[in-house]
Structure formats: C-alpha cells, structure tokens
PDB file of C-alpha atoms in Angstrom:
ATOM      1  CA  UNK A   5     130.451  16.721 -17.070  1.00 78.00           C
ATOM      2  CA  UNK A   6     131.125  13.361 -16.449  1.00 91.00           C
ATOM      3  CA  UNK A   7     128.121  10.502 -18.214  1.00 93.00           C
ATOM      4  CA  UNK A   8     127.162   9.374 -14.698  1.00 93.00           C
ATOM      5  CA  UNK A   9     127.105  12.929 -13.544  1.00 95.00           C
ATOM      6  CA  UNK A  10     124.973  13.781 -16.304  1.00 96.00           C
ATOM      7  CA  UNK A  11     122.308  10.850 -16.152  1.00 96.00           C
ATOM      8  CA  UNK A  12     121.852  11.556 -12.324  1.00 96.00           C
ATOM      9  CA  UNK A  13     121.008  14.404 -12.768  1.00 96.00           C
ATOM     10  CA  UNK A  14     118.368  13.843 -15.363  1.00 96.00           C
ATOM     11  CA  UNK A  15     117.093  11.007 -12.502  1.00 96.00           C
ATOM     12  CA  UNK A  16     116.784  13.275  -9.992  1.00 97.00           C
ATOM     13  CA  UNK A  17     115.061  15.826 -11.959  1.00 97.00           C
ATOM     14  CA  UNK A  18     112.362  13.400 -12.789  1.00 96.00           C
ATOM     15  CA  UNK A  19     111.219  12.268  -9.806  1.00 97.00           C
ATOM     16  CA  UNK A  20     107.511  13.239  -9.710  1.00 97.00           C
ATOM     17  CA  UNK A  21     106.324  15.525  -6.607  1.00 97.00           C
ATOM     18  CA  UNK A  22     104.777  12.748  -3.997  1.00 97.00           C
ATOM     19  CA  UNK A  23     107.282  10.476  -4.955  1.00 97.00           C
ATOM     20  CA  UNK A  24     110.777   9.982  -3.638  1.00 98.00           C
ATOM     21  CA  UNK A  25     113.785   7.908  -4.701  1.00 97.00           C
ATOM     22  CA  UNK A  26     116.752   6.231  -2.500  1.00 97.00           C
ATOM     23  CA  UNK A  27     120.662   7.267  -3.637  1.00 96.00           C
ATOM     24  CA  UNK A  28     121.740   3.810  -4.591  1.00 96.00           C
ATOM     25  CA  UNK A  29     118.704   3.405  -6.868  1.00 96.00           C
ATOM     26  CA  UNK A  30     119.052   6.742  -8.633  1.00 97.00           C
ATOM     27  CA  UNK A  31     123.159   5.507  -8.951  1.00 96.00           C
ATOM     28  CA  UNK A  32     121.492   1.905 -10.472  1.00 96.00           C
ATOM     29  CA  UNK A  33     119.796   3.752 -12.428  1.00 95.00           C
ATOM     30  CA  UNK A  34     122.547   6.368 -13.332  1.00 95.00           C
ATOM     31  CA  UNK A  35     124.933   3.060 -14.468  1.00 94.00           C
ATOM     32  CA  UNK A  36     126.868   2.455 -11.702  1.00 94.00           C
ATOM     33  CA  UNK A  37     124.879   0.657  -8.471  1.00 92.00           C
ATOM     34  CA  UNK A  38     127.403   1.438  -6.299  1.00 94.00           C
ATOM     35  CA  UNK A  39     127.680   4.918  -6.282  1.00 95.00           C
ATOM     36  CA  UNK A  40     125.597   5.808  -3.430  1.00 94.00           C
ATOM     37  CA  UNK A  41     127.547   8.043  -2.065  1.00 94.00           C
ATOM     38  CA  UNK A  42     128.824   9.802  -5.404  1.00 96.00           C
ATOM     39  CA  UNK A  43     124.747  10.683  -5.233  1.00 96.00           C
ATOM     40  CA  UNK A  44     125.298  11.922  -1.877  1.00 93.00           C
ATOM     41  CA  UNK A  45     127.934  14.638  -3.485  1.00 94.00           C
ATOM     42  CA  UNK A  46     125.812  15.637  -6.571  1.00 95.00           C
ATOM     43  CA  UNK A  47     123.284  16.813  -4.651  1.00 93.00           C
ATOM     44  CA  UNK A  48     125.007  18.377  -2.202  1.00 91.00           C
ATOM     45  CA  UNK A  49     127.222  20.461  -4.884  1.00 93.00           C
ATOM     46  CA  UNK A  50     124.595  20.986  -7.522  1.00 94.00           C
ATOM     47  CA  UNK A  51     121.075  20.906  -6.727  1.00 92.00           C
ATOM     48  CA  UNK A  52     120.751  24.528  -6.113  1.00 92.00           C
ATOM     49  CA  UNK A  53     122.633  25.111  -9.727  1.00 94.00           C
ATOM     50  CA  UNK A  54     119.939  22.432 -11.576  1.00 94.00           C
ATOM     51  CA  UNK A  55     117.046  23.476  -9.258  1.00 95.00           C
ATOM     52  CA  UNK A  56     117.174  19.692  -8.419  1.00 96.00           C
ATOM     53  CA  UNK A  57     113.806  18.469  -6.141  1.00 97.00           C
ATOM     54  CA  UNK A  58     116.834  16.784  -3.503  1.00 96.00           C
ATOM     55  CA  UNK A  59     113.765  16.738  -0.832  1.00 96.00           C
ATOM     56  CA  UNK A  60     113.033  13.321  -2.726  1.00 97.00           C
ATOM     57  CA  UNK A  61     115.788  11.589  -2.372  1.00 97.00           C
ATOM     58  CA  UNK A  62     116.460   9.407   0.919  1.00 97.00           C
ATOM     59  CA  UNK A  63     118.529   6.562   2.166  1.00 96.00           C
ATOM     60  CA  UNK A  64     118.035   3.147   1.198  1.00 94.00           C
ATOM     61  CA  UNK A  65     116.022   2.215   4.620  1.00 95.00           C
ATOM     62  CA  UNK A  66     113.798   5.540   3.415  1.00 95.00           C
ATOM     63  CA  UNK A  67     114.581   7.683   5.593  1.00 95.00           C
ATOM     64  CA  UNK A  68     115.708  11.105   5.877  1.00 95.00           C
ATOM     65  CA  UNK A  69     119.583  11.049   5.946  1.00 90.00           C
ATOM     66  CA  UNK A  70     120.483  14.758   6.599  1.00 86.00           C
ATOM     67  CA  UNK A  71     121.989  15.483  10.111  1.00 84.00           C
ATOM     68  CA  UNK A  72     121.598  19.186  10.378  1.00 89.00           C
ATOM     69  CA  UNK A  73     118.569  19.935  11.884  1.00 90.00           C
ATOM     70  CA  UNK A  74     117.702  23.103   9.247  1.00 92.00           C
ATOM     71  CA  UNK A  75     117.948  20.789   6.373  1.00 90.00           C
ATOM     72  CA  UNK A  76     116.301  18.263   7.870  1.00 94.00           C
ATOM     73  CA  UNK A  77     113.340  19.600   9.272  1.00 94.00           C
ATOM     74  CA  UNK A  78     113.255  21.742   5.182  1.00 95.00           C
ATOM     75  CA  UNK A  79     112.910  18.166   3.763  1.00 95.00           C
ATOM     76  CA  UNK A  80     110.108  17.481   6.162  1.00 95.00           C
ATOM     77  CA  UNK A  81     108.181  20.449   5.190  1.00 96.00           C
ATOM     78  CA  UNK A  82     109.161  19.649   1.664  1.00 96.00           C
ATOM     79  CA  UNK A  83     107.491  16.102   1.681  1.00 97.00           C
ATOM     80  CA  UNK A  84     104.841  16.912   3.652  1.00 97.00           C
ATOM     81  CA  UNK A  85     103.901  20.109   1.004  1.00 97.00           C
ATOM     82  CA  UNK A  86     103.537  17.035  -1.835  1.00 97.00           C
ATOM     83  CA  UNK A  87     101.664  14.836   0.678  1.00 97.00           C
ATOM     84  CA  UNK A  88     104.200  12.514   1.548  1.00 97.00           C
ATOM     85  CA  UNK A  89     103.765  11.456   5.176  1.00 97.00           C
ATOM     86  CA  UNK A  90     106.916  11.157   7.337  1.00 96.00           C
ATOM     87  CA  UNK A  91     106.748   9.643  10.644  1.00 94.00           C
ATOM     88  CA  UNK A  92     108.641  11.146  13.689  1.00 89.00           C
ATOM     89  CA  UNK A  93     111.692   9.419  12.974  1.00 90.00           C
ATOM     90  CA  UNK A  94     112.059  10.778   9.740  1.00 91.00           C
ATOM     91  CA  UNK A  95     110.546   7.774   7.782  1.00 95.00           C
ATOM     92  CA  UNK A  96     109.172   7.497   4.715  1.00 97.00           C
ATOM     93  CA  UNK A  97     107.141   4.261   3.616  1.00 97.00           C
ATOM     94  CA  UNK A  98     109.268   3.269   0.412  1.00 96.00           C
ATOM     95  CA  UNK A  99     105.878   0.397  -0.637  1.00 96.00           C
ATOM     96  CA  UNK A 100     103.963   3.677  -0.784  1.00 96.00           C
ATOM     97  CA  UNK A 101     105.914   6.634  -2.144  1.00 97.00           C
ATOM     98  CA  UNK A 102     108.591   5.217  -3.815  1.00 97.00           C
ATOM     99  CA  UNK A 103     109.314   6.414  -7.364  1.00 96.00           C
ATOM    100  CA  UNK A 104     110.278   3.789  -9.939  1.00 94.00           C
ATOM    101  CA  UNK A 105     110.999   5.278 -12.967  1.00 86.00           C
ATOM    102  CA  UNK A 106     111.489   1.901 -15.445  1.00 74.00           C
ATOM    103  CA  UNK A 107     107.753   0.908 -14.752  1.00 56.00           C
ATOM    104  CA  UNK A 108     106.339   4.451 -14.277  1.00 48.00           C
TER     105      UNK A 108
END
C-alpha cells in the first residue's frame, strides 16, 4: 500500500462521529493537497474493507457529493444519526461541523 494510501486512510478513520472532513483536506493532510480526487477513489474502493466512516467526508463547498440517490440519501441518514444537520440541498455547515484534526 502506497504512503499516501496508507495515511488517508488513518485520516478518514479518525474523523470523530458529528464531525465531517472535505477530500482535499484529508489529501492535505494525507501529503499531497492535490489529491482530491485520489480521495474520491479510496473511499469508493476501500471503505467497506477498513470499515471507513465515508458518511463524513464531503466536497470542499460541504456538501454531499454522491449522485446516486441510495447513497446519497444513506449519507443523510448517516449525518443526521450523529446530529449533523443537512439542509435540503445536501449542505453541511463546514464553521460548525468541520473536523480539524491538527488543532483537535
């Protein structure tokens, strides 16, 4: 397993319940900032395999980013359950809920 690979993973696995992180600050954080998308593909291809919480983790504007309705409306529930509040359009207010690991 590739470093970066390896250190997102640990990221993601850390992000507290009623928290939630955005993919290009868990790939910051991971060593490489650009590497949204690489995010993106971990969690699609392992989070199941690492029980990884992936409900926490939205786009940079926070909101959710999954287009399939299934998915989308499971992250919903998902937040919700940890007493997140998402708006209608899928919104999450990053000042509020946002995790930042380097200052706790």
């Amino acid at each position: 397993m590739q470093p970066f690979t390896q250190k997102a993973l640990e990221i993601i696995a850390a992000i507290p319940p009623g928290k939630v992180m955005t993919y290009g600050q868990i790939a910051a954080a991971a060593g490489s900032p650009r590497a949204a998308r690489q995010i993106v593909r971990i969690l699609h291809s392992m989070s199941a395999k690492y029980h990884l919480p992936w409900h926490r983790v939205v786009n940079a504007a926070g909101q959710i980013a999954l287009q399939d309705e299934e998915g989308y409306q499971e992250q919903i529930w998902n937040l919700e359950a940890e007493d997140i509040e998402v708006l209608p359009n899928g919104q999450i207010d990053l000042t509020r809920y946002q995790h930042h690991p380097e200052t706790g």
